[in-house]
PDB file of C-alpha atoms in Angstrom:
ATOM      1  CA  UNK I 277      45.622 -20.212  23.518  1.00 83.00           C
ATOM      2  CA  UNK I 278      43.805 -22.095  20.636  1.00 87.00           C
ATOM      3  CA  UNK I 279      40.968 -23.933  20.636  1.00 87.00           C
ATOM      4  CA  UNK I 280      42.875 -26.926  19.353  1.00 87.00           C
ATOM      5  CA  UNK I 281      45.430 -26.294  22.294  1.00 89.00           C
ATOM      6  CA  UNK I 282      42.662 -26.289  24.641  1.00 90.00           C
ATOM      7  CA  UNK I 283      41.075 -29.424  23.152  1.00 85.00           C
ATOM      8  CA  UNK I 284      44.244 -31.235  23.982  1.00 85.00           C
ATOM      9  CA  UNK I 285      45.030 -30.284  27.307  1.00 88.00           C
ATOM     10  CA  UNK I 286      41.201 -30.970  28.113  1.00 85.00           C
ATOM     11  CA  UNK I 287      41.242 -34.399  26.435  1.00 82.00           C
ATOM     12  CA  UNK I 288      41.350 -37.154  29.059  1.00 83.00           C
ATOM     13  CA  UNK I 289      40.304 -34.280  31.873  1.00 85.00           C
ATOM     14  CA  UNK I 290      37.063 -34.804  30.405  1.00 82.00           C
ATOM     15  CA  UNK I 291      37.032 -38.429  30.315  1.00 81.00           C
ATOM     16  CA  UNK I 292      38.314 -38.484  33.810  1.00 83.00           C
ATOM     17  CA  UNK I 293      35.160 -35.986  34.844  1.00 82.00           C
ATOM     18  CA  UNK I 294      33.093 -38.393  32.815  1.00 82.00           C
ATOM     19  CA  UNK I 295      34.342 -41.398  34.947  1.00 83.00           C
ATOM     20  CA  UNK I 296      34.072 -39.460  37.970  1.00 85.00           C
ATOM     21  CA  UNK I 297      30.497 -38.385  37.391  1.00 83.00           C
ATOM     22  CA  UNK I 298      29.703 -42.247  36.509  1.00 84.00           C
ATOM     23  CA  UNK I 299      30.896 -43.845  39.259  1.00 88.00           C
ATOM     24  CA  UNK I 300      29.230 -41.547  41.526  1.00 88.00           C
ATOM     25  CA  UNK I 301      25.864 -40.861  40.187  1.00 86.00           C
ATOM     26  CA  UNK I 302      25.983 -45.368  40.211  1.00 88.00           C
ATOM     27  CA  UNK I 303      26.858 -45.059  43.915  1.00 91.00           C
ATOM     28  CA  UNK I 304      24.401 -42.496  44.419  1.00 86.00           C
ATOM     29  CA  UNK I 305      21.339 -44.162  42.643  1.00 87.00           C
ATOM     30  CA  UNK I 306      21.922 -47.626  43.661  1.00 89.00           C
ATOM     31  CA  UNK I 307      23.265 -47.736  47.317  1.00 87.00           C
ATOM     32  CA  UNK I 308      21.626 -44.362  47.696  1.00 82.00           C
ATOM     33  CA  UNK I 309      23.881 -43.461  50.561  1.00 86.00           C
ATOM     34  CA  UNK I 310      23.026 -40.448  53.643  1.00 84.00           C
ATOM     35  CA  UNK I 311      25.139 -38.222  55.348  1.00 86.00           C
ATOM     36  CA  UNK I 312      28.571 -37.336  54.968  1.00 88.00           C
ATOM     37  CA  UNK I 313      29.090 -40.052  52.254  1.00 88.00           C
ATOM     38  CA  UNK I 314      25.956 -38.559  50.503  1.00 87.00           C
ATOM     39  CA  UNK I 315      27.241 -34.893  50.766  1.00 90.00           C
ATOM     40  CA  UNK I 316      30.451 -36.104  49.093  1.00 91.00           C
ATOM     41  CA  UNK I 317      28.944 -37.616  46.488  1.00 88.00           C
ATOM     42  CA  UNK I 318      27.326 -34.348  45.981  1.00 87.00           C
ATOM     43  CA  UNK I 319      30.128 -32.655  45.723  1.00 90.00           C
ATOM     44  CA  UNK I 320      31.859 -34.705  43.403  1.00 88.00           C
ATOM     45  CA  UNK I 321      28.579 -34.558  40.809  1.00 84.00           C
ATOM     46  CA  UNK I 322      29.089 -30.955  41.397  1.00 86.00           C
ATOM     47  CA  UNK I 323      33.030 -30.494  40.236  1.00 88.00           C
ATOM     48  CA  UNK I 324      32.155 -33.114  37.545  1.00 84.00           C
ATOM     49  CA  UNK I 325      29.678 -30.566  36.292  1.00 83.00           C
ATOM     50  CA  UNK I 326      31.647 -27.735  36.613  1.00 86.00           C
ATOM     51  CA  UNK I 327      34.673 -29.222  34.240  1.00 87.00           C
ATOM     52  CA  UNK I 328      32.390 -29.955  31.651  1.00 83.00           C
ATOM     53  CA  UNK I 329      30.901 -25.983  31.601  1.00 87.00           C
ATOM     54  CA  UNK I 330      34.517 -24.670  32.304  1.00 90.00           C
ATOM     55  CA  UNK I 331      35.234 -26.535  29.107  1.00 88.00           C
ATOM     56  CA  UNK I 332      32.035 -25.506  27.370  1.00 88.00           C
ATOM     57  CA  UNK I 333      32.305 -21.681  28.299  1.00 92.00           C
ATOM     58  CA  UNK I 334      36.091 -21.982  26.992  1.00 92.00           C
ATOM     59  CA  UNK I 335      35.332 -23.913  23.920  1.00 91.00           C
ATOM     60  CA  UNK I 336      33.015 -20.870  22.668  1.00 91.00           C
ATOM     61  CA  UNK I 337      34.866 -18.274  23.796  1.00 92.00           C
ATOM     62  CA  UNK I 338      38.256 -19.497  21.168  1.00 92.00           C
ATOM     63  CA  UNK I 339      36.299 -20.855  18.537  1.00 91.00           C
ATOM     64  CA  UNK I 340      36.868 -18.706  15.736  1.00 89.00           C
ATOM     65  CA  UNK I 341      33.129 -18.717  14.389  1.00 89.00           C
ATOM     66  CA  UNK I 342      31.290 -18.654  17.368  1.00 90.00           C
ATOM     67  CA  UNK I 343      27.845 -19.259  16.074  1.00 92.00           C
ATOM     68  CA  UNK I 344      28.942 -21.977  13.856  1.00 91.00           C
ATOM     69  CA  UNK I 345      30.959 -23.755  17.095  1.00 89.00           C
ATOM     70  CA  UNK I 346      28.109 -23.177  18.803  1.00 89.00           C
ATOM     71  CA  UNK I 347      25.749 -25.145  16.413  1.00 90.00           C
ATOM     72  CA  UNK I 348      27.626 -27.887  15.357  1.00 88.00           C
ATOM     73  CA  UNK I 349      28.513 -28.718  19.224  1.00 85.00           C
ATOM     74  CA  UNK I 350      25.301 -29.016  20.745  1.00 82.00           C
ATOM     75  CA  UNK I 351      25.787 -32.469  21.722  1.00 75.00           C
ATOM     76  CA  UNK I 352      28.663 -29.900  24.382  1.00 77.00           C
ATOM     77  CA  UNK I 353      25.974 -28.179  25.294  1.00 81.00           C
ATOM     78  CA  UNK I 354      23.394 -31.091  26.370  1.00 77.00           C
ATOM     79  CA  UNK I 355      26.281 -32.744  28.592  1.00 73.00           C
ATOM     80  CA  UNK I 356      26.219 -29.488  30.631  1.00 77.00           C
ATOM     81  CA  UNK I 357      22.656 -29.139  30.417  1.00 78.00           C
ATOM     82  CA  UNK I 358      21.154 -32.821  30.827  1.00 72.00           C
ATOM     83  CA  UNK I 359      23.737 -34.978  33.568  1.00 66.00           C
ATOM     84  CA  UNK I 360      23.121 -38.271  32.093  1.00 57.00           C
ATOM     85  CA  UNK I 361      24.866 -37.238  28.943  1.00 59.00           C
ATOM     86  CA  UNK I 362      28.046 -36.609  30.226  1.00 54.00           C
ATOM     87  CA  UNK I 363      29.217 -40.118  31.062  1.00 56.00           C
ATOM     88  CA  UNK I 364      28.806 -41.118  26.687  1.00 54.00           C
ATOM     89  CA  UNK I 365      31.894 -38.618  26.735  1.00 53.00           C
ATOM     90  CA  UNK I 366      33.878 -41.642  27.944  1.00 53.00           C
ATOM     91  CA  UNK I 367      33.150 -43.197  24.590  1.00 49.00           C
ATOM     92  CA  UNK I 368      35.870 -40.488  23.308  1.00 49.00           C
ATOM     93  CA  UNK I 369      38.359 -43.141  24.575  1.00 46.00           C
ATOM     94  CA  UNK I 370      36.977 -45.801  22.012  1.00 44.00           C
ATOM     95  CA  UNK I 371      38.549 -43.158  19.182  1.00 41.00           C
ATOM     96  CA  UNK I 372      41.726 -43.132  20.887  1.00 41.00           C
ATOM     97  CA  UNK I 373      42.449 -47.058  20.492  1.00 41.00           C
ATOM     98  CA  UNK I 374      45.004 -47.676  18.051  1.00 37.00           C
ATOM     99  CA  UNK I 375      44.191 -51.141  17.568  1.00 37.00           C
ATOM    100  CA  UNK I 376      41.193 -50.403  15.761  1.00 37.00           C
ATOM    101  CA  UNK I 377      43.498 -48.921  12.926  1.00 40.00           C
ATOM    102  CA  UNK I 378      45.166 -51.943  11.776  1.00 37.00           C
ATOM    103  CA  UNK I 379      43.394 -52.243   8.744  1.00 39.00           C
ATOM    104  CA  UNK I 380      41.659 -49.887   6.257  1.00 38.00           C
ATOM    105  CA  UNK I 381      38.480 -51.329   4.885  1.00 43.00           C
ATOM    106  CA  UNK I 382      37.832 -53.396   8.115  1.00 48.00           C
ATOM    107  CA  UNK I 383      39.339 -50.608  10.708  1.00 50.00           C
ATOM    108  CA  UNK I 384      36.368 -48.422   9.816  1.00 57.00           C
ATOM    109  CA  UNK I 385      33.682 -50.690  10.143  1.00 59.00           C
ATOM    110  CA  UNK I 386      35.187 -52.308  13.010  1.00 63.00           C
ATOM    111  CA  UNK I 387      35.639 -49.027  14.636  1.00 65.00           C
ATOM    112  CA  UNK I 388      31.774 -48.198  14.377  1.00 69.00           C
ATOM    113  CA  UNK I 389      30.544 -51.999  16.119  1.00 71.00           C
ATOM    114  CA  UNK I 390      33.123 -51.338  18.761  1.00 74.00           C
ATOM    115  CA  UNK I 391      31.550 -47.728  19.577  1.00 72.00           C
ATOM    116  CA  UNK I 392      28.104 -48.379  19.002  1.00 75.00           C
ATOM    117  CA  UNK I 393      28.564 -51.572  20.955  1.00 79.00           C
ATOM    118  CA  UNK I 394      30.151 -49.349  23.954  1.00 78.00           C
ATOM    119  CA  UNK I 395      27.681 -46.518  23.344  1.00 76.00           C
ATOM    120  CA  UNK I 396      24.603 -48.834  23.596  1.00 82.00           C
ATOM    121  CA  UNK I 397      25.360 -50.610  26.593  1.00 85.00           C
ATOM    122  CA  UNK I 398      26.487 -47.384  28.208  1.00 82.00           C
ATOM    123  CA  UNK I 399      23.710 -45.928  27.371  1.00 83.00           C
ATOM    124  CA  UNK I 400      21.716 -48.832  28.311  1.00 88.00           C
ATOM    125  CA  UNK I 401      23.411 -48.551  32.196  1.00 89.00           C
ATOM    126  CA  UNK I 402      22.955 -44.301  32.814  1.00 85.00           C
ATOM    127  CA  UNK I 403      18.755 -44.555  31.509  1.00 87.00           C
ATOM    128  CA  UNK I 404      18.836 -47.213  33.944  1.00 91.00           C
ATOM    129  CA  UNK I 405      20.107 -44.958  36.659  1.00 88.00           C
ATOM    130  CA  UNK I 406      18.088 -41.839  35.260  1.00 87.00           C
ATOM    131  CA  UNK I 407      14.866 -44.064  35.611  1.00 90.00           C
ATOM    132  CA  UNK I 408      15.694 -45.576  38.875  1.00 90.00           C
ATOM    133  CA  UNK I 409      16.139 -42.269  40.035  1.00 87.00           C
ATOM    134  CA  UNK I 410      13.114 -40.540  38.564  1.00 87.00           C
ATOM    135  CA  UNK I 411      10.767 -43.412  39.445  1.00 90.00           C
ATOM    136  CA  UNK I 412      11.669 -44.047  42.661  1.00 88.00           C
ATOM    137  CA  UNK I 413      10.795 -40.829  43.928  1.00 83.00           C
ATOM    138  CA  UNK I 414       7.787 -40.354  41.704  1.00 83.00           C
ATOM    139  CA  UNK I 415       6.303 -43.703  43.321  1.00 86.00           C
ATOM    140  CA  UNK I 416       6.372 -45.357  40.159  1.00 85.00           C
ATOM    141  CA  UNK I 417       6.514 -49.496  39.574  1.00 88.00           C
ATOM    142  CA  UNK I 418      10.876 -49.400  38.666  1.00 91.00           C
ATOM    143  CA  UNK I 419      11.904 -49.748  42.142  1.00 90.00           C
ATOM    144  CA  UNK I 420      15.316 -51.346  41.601  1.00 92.00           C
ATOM    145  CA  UNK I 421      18.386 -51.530  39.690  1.00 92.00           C
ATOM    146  CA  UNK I 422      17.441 -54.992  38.051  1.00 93.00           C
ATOM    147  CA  UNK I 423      13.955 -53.827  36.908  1.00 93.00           C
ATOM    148  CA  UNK I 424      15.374 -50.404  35.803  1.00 93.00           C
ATOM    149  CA  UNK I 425      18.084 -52.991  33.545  1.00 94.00           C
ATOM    150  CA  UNK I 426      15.570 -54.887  32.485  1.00 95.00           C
ATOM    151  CA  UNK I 427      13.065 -51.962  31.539  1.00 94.00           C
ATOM    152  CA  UNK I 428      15.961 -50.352  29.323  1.00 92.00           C
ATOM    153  CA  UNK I 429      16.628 -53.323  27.095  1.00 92.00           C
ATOM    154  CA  UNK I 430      13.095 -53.838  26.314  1.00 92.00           C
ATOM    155  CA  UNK I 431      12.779 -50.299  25.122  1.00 91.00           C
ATOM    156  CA  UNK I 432      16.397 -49.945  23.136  1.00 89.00           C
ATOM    157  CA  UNK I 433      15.485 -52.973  21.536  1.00 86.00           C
ATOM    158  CA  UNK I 434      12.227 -51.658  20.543  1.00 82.00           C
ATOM    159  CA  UNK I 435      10.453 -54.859  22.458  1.00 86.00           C
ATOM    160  CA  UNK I 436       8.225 -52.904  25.302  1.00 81.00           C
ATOM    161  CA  UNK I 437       6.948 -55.923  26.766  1.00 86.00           C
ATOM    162  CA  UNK I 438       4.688 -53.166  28.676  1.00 85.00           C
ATOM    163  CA  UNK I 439       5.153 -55.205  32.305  1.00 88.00           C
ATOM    164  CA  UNK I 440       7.309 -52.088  33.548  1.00 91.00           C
ATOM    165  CA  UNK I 441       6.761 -48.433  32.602  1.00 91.00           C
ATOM    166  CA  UNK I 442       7.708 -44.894  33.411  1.00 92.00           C
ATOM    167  CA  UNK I 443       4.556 -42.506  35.100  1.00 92.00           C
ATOM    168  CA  UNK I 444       7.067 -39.276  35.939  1.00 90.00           C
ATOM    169  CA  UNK I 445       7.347 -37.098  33.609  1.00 88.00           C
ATOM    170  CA  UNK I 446      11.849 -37.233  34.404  1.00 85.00           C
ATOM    171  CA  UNK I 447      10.694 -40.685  33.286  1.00 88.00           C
ATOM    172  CA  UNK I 448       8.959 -40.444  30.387  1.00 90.00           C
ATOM    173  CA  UNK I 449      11.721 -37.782  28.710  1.00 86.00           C
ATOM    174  CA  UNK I 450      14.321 -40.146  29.626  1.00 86.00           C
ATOM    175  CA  UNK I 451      12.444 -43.383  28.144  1.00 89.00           C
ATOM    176  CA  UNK I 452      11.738 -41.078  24.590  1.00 88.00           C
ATOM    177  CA  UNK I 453      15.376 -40.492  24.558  1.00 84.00           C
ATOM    178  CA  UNK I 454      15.698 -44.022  24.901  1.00 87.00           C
ATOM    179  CA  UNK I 455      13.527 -45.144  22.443  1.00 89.00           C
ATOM    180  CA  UNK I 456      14.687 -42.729  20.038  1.00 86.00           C
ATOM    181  CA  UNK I 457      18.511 -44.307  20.626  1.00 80.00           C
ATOM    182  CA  UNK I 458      16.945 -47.487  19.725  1.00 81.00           C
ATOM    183  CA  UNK I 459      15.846 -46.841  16.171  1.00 85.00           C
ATOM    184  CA  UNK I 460      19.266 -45.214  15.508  1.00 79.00           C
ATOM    185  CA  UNK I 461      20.954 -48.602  16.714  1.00 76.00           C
ATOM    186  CA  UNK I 462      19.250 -50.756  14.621  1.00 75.00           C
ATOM    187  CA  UNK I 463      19.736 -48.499  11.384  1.00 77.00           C
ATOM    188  CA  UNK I 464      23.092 -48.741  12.499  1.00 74.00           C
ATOM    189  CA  UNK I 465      23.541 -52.371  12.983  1.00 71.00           C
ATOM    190  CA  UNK I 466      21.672 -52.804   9.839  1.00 77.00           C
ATOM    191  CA  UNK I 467      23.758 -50.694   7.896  1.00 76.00           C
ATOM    192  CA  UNK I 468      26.934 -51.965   9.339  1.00 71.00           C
ATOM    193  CA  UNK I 469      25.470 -56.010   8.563  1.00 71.00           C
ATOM    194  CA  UNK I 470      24.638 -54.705   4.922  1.00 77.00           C
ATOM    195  CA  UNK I 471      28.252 -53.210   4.411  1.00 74.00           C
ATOM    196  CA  UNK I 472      29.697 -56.672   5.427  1.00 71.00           C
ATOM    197  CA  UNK I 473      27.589 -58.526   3.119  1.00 79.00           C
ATOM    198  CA  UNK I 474      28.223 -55.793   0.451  1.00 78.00           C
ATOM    199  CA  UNK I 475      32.322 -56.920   1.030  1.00 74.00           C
ATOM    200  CA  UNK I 476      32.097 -60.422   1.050  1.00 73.00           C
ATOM    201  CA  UNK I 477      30.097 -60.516  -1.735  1.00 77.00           C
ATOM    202  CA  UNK I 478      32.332 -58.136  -3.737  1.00 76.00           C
ATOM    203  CA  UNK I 479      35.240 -60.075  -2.623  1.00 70.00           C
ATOM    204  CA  UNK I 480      33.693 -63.349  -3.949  1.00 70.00           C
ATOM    205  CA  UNK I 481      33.196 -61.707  -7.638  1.00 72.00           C
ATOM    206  CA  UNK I 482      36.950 -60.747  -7.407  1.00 71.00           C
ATOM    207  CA  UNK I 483      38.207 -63.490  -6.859  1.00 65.00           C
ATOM    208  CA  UNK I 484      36.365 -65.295  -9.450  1.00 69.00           C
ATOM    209  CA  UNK I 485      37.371 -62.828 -11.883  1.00 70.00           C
ATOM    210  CA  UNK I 486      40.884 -63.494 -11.161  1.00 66.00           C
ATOM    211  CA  UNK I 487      40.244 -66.823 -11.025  1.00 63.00           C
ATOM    212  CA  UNK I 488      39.147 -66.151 -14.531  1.00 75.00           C
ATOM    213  CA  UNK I 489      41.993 -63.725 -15.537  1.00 73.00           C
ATOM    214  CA  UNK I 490      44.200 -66.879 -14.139  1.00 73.00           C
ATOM    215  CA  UNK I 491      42.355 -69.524 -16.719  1.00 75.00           C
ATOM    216  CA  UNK I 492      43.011 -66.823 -19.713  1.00 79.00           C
ATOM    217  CA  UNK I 493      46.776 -66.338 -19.216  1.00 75.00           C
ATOM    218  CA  UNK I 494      47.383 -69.813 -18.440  1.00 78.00           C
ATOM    219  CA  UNK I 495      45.452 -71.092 -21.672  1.00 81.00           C
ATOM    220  CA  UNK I 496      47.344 -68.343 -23.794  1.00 82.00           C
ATOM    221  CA  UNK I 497      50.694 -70.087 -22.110  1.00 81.00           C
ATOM    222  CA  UNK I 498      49.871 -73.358 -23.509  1.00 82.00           C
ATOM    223  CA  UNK I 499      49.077 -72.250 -27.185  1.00 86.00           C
ATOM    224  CA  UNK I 500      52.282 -70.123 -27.252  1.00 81.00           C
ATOM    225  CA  UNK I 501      53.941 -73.310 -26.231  1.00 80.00           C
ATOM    226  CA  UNK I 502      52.071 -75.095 -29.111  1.00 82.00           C
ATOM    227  CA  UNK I 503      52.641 -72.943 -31.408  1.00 81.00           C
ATOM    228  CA  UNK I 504      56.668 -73.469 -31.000  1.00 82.00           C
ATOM    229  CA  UNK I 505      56.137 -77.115 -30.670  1.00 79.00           C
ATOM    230  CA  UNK I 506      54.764 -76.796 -34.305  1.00 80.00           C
ATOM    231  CA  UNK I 507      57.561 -74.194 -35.352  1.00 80.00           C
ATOM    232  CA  UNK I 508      60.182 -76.823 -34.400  1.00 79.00           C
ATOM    233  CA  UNK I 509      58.316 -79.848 -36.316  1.00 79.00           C
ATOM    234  CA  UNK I 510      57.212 -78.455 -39.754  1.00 62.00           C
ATOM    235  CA  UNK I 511      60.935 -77.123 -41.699  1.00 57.00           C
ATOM    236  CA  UNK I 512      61.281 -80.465 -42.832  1.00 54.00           C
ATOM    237  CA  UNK I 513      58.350 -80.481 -44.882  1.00 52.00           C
ATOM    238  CA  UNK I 514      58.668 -76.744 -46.048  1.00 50.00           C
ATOM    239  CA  UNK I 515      62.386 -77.740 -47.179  1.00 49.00           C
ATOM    240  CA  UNK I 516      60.801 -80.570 -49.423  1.00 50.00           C
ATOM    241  CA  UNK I 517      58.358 -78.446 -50.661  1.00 52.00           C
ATOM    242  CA  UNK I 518      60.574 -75.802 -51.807  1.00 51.00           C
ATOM    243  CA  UNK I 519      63.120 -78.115 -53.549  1.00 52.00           C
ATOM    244  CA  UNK I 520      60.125 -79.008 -55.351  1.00 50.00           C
ATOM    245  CA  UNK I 521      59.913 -76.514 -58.224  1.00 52.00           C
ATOM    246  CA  UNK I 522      63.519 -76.518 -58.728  1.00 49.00           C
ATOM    247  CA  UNK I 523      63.538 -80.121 -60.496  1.00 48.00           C
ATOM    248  CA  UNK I 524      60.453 -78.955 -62.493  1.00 47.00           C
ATOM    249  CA  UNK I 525      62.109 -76.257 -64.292  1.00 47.00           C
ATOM    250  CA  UNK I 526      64.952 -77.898 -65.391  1.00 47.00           C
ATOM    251  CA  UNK I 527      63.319 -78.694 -68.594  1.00 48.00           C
ATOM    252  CA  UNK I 528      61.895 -75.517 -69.049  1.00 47.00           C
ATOM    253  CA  UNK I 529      65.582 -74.674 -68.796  1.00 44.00           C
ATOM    254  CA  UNK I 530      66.657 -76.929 -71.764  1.00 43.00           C
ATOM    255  CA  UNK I 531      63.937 -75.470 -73.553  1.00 47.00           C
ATOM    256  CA  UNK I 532      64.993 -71.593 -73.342  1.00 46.00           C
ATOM    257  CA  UNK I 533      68.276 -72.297 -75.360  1.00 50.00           C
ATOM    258  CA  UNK I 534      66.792 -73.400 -78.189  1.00 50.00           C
ATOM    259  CA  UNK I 535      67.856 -77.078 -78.392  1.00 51.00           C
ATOM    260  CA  UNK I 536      65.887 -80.429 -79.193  1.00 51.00           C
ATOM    261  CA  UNK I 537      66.211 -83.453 -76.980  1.00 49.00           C
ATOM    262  CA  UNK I 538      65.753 -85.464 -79.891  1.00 52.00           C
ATOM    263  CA  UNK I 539      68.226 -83.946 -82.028  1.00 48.00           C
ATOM    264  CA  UNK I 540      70.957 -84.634 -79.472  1.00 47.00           C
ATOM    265  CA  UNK I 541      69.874 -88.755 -79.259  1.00 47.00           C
ATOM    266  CA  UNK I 542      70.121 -88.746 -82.667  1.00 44.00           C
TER     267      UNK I 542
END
């Protein structure tokens, strides 16, 4: 067994244990449910959890370079650690879309608003569940699932009208997180907007210069075509011209042999 192996039989396992632990933590936080339902709801946040550090443990145990696997997957490691990560591993299906190959240039950056879309409002819905959560038992003012909605937008965006705030300290970690998610989306979205305008202005300049390249060729057409027109007129002229000297050294001619003009007449 590889780790590449592994990493495709565990592909949409994951997802599904992402789904799984979505849908129930939702059920969980906003219909907050008691007895048997709420033991099996349990349960299932339980098996969701235990997929995703069956599949951590296994990860590090075939990666070749342990240490290195081990740093440059800690984003693994906080899905096992901190539950409302482990529903952005549903964003994995976002790679998986072949549409969003179609094109080169435009595939890429059309690939990047698609998942940052997805992972923002994502995002956006499990904070809102964290903080419901937290608050609610901490007493705090975020008592339901619209205020909680309403509460994450303002901080994403960066807004924080200040009317609703977290006083728990589950709260507070989850709102930093939050915040923190908001400055990376808008460097994101800006860089993405500055890349488009970047194209479309680029595209502009080439097609002026072909434009250009167009006018050039074109304009060397019509003085080739000129220049034949001309070939085709001017022999008659040049034949004159060079008949010409011809006549005027027919005297010249005479002269050579030695004879007089005159003495002939008389």
């Amino acid at each position: 067994m590889t780790l590449e192996r592994w990493r495709g039989i565990t592909e949409w396992p994951l997802i599904v244990a992402s789904l799984l632990f979505l849908v129930t933590y939702s059920i969980q936080v906003i219909v907050d449910p008691r007895g048997e339902l709420g033991a099996l709801l349990e349960d299932l946040l339980w098996v969701s959890w235990g997929t995703f550090l069956i599949d951590y443990i296994v990860s590090l145990v075939l990666a070749p370079r342990r240490w290195h696997w081990f740093l440059t997957h800690l984003f693994n490691l906080a899905t096992v650690v901190l539950p409302m990560l482990r529903p952005l591993r549903v964003l994995r299906v976002v790679t998986l879309l072949a549409v969003l190959q179609r094109t080169a240039g435009r595939a890429v950056r059309g690939q990047i608003v698609i998942y940052v879309t997805s992972a923002t409002l994502l995002l956006v819905y499990v904070a809102s569940l964290a903080v419901l959560d937290a608050e609610r038992a901490g007493g705090g003012s975020i008592t339901t699932f619209g205020d909680a909605i309403w509460w994450a937008f303002a901080t994403i965006t960066t807004v924080g009208y200040g009317d609703l705030a977290p006083i728990t300290l589950e709260g507070r970690v989850i709102a930093v997180g939050l915040m923190l998610s908001g400055i990376a989306l808008l460097g994101v979205v800006t860089a993405t907007f500055a890349s488009w305008i970047v194209e479309q202005v680029s595209a502009e300049n080439t097609s002026r210069q072909a434009a250009t390249v167009a006018h050039v060729d074109a304009l060397r057409a019509e003085i080739a075509e000129l220049r034949t027109v001309l070939a085709r007129t001017d022999p008659g002229p040049r034949a004159a011209d060079s008949a010409a000297p011809t006549t005027a050294t027919a005297p010249t001619a005479a002269k050579t042999d030695g004879s007089d003009p005159r003495a002939s007449k008389n």
